[in-house]
Coordinates of C-alpha atoms in Angstrom, one line a residue:
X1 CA 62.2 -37.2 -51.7
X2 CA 65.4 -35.8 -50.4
X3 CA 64.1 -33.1 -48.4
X4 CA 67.7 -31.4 -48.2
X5 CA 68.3 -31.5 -51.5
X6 CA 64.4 -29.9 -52.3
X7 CA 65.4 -27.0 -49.8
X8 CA 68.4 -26.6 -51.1
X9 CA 66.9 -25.9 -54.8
X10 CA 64.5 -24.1 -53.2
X11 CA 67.0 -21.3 -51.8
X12 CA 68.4 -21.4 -54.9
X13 CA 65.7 -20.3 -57.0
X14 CA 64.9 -17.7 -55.0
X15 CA 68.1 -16.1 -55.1
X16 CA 67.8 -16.1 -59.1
X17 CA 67.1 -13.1 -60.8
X18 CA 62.9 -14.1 -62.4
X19 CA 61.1 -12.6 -65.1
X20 CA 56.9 -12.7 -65.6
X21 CA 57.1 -16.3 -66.3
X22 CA 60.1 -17.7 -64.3
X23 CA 57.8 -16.1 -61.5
X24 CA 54.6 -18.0 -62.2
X25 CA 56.9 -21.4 -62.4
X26 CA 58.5 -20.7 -59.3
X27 CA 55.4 -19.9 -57.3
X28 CA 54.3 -23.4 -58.3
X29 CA 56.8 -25.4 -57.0
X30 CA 55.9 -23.5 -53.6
X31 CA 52.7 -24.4 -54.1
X32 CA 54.0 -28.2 -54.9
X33 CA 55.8 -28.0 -51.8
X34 CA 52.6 -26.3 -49.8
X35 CA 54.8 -23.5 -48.6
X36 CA 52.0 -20.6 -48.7
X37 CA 54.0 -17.9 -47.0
X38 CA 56.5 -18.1 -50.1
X39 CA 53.8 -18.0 -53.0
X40 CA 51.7 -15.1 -50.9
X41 CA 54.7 -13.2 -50.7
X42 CA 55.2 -13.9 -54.4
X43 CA 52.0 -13.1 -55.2
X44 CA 52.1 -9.4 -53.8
X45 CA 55.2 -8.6 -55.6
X46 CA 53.9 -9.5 -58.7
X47 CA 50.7 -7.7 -58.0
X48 CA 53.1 -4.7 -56.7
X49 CA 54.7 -4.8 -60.5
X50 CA 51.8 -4.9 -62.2
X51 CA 51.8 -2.4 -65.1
X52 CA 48.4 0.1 -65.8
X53 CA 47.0 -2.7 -68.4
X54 CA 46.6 -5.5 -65.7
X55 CA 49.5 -7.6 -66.4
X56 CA 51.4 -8.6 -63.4
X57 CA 55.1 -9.2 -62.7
X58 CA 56.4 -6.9 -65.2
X59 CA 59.7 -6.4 -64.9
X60 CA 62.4 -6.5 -68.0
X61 CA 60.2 -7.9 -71.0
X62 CA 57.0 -5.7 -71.7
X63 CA 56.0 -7.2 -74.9
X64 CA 54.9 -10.9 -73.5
X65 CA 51.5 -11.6 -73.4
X66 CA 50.4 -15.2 -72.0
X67 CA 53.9 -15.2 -69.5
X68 CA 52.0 -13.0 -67.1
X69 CA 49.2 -15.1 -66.4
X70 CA 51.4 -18.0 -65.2
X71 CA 51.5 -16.0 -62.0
X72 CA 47.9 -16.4 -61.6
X73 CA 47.0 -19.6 -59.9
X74 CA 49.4 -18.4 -57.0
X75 CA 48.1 -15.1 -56.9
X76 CA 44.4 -17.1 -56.6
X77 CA 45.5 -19.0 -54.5
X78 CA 47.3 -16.1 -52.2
X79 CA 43.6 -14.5 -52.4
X80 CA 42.1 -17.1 -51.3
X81 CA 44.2 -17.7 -48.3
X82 CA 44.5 -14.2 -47.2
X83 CA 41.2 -12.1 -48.4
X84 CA 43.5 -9.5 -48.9
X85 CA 42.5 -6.4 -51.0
X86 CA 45.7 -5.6 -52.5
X87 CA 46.2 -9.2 -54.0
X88 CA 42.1 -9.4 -55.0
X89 CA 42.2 -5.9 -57.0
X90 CA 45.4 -7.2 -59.0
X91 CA 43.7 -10.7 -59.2
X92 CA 41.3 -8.9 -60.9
X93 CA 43.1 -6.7 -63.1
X94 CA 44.7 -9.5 -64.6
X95 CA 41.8 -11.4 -65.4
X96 CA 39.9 -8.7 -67.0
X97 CA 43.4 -8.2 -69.3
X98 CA 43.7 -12.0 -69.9
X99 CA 40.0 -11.5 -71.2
X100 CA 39.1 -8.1 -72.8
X101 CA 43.1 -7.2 -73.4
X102 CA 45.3 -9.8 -74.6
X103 CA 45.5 -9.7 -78.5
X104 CA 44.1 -12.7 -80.2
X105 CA 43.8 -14.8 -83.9
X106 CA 40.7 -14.3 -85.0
X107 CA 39.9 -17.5 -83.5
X108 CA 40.2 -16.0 -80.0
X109 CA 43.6 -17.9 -79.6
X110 CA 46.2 -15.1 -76.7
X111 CA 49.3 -14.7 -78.9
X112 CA 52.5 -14.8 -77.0
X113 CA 53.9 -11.4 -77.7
X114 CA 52.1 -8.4 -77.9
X115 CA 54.7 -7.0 -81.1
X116 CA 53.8 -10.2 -82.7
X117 CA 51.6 -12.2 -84.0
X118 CA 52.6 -15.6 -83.2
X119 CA 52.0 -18.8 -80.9
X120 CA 55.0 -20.6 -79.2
X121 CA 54.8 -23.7 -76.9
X122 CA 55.8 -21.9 -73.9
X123 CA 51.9 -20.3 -73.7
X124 CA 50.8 -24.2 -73.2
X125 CA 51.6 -23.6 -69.3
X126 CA 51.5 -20.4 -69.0
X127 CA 47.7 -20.0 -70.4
X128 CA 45.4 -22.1 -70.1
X129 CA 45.7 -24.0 -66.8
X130 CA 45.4 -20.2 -65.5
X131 CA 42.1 -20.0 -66.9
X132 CA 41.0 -23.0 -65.3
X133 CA 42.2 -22.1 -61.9
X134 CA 39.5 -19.4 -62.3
X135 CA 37.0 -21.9 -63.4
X136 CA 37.0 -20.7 -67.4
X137 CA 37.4 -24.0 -68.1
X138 CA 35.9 -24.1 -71.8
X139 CA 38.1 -20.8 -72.5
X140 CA 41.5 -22.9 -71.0
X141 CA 40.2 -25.7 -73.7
X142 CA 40.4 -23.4 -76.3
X143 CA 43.5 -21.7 -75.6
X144 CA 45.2 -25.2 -75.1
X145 CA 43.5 -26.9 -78.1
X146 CA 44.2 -23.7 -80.4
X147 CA 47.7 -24.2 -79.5
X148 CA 47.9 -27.5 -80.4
X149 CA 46.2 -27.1 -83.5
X150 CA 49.0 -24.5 -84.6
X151 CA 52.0 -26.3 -83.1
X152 CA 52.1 -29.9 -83.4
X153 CA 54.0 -31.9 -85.6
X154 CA 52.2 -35.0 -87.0
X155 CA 54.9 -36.5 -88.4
X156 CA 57.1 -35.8 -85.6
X157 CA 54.4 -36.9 -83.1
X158 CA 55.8 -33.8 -81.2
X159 CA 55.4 -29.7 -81.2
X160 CA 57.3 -26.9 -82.7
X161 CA 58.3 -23.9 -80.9
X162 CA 56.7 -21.0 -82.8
X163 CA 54.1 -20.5 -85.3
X164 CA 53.6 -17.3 -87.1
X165 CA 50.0 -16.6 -87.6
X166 CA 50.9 -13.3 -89.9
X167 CA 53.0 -15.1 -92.1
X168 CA 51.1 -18.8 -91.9
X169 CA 54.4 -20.3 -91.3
X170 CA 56.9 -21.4 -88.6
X171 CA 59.0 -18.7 -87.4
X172 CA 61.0 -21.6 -85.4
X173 CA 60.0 -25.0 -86.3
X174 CA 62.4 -26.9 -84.1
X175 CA 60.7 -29.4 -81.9
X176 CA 62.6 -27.8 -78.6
X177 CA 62.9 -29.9 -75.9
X178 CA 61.6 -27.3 -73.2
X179 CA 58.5 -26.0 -75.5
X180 CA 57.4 -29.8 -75.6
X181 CA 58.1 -29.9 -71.5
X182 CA 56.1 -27.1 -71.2
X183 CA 52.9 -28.8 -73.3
X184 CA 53.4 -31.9 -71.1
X185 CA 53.7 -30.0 -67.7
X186 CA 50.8 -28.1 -68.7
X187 CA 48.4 -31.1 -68.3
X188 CA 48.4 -32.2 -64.4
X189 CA 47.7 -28.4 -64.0
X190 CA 44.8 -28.8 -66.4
X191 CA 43.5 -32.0 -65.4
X192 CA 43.6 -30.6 -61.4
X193 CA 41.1 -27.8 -62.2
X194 CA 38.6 -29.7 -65.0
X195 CA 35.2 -31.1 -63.4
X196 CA 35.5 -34.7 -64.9
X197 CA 31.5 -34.4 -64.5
X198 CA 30.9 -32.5 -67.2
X199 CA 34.7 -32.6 -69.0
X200 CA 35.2 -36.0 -69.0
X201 CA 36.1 -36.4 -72.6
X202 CA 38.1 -33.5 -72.8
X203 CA 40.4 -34.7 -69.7
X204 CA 40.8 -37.6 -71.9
X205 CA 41.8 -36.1 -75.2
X206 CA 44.1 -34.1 -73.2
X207 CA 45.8 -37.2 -71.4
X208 CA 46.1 -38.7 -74.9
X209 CA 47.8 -35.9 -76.3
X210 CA 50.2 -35.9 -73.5
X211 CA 50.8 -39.4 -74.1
X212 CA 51.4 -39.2 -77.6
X213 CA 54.4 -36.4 -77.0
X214 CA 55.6 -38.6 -74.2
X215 CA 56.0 -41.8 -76.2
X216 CA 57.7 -40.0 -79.2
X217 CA 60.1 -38.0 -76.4
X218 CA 61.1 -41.3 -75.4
X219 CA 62.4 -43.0 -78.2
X220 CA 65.1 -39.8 -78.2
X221 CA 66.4 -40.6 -74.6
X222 CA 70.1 -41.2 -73.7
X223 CA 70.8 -44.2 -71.6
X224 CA 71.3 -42.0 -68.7
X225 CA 68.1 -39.9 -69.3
X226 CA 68.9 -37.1 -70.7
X227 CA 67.3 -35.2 -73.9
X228 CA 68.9 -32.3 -76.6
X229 CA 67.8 -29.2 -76.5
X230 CA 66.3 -29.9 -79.9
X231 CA 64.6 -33.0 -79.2
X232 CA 65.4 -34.8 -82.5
X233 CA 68.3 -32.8 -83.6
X234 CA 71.8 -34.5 -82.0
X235 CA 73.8 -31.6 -83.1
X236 CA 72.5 -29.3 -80.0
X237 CA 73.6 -29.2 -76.4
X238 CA 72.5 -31.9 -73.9
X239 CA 70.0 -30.6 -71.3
X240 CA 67.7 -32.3 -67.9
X241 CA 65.3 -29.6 -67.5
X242 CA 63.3 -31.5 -70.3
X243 CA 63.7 -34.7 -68.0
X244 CA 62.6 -32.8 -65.0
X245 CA 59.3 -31.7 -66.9
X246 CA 58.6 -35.3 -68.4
X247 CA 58.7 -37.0 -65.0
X248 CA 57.3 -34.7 -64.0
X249 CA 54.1 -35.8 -66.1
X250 CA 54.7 -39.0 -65.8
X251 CA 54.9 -39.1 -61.8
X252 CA 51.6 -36.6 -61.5
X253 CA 50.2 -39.2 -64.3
X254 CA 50.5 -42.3 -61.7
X255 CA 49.5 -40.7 -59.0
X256 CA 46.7 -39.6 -60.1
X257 CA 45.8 -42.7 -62.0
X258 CA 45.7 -41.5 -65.6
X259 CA 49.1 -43.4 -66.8
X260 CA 50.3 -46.2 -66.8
X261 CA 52.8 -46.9 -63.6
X262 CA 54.9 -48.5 -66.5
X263 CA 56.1 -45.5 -67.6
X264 CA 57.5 -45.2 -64.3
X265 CA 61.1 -47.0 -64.8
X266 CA 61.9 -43.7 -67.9
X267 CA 61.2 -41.3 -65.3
X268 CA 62.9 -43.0 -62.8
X269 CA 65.9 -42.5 -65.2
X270 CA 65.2 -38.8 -65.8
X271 CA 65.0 -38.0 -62.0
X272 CA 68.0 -40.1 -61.4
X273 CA 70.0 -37.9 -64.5
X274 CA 68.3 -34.8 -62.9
X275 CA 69.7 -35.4 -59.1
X276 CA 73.2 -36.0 -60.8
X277 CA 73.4 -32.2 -61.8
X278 CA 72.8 -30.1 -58.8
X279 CA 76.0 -28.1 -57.8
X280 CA 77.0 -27.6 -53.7
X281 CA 74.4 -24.7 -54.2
X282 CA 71.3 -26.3 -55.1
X283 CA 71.7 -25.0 -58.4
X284 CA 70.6 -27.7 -61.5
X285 CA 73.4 -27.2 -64.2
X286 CA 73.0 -28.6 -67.8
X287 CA 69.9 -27.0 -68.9
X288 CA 68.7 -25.0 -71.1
X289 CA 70.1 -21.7 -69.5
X290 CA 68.9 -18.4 -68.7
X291 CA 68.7 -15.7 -69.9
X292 CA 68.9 -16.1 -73.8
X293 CA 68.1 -20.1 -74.2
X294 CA 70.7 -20.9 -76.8
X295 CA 72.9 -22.4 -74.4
X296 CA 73.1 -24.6 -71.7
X297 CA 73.5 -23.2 -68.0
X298 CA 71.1 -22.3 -65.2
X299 CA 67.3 -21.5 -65.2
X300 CA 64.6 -20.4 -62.8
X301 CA 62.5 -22.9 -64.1
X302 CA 64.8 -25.4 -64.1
X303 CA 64.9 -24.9 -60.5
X304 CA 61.2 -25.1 -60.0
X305 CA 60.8 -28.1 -62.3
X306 CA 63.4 -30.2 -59.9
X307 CA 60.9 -29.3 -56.9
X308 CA 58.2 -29.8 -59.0
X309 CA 59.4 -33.1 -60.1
X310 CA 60.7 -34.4 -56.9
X311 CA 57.4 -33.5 -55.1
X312 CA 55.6 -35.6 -57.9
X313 CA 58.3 -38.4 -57.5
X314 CA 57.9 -38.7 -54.1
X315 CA 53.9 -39.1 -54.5
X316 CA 54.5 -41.7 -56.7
X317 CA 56.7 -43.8 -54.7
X318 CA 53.9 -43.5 -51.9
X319 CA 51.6 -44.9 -54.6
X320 CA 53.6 -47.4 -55.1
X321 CA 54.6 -48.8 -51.6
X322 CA 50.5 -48.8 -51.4
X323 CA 50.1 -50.9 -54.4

């Protein structure tokens, strides 16, 4: 790992402007990096913009739902460090909205938006590994599986962005490149929290199901390791956040001995096409760009997921040189 370079995209990201969910991303690549000070700091400013209903980090969108909980395995974390009263009230708050507030299917599935009744890939990250942070591990399960009940494409072997429970159709059925990152980068966080004790098969399923996007996201690789921002669909812009969040997965898969270390060379490749498009700022270019997503520029979590992803890649290469 370039330690430089990690600082670097680092500073970055904390200059960028962050909404509920860029906040949750970012706090985790702090937490990759084991820098405390940053994600307690975080933590109490998302606490400090909480609104009356629980929801934390408000700020700009008030009608997302699941993106407010992707601040919550900092902010439990933060608690836990600290004791602090401030962060443990808005700890709670959150939780009791996540359970009793958050509108739902009729299956008990958290829609994205409050104004809406739909499910969109992004909630795979932003749900369900919060719920097992807090040791809900059967209601993360649900949330994850309910998703991916609604969103995947078996044809495709990968998932759509949005699925409109109202209507019983796809209000975007483009298999976009950062929704299926998301999925992907959802699982390490899963598979940290699950007791393989008693949720051994359920660790499994998951892994395969990570596996299955993986294999399909690779047969739409450049040479160079990139991906479009509509996976299968040439015609759209070339982004590397989507590389970030799959080697991601794959490096946390290695290391933690749930993949196969030959999966290794691809992300090898997306890292390398990753660490090609950082400006003299830290700042990743080429992605799929904040604020409106239909382009390609700079992102939040575009930052995060190049900390994220270098502090997996460098665990890997450690399990390597040990092998």
């Amino acid at each position: 790992m370039n330690k430089a370079r990690v600082e670097k995209a680092a500073r970055a990201l904390l200059a960028m402007q962050r909404h509920s969910w860029e906040q949750g991303t970012a706090m985790q690549a702090f937490l990759a990096i084991g820098d405390m000070e940053t994600v307690t700091a975080m933590a109490f400013e998302s606490v400090n913009r909480s609104v009356e209903d629980g929801r934390a980090a408000v700020i700009g969108v008030t009608e997302a739902v699941t993106d407010h909980l992707s601040v919550g395995e900092g902010l439990i974390k933060a608690c836990e460090l600290t004791g602090n009263k401030f962060l443990r009230e808005g700890r709670e708050r959150l939780l009791h909205w996540a359970l009793n507030g958050a509108p739902r299917s009729a299956e008990g599935i958290i829609y994205h938006l409050n104004s809406t009744k739909e499910f969109w890939a992004d909630s795979f990250y932003m749900c369900p590994p919060y719920f097992a942070a807090e040791g809900l591990y059967d209601e993360a399960l649900k949330q994850w599986n309910g998703y991916w009940d609604a969103l995947f494409d078996d044809d495709a072997k990968l998932l759509c962005h949005m699925w409109d429970d109202s209507a019983g159709n796809f209000s975007r059925i483009d298999h976009w490149g950062t929704g299926n990152g998301w999925a992907l980068a959802s699982i390490p966080r899963m598979l940290e929290h699950l007791p393989n004790e008693k949720y051994g098969k359920e660790r499994t399923k998951l892994i395969e199901r990570g596996v299955t996007i993986l294999n399909s996201l690779i047969t739409y690789m450049s040479p160079e390791g990139y991906f479009h921002d509509v996976v299968d669909n040439p015609e759209t812009f070339v982004e590397v956040n989507l590389s970030q969040m799959t080697a991601y997965f794959i490096y946390k898969g290695i290391c933690g001995g749930w993949l196969d270390d030959s999966y290794q060379p691809y992300a090898d490749r997306m890292r390398q096409a990753a660490n090609a498009k950082m400006n003299e700022f830290g700042f990743i270019f080429d992605v799929c760009g904040a604020p409106s997503f239909d382009k390609s520029g700079y992102s939040p979590e575009a930052q995060a997921f190049y900390i994220l992803m270098e502090t997996a890649g460098c665990g890997a290469e450690e399990n390597s040189l040990r092998n």
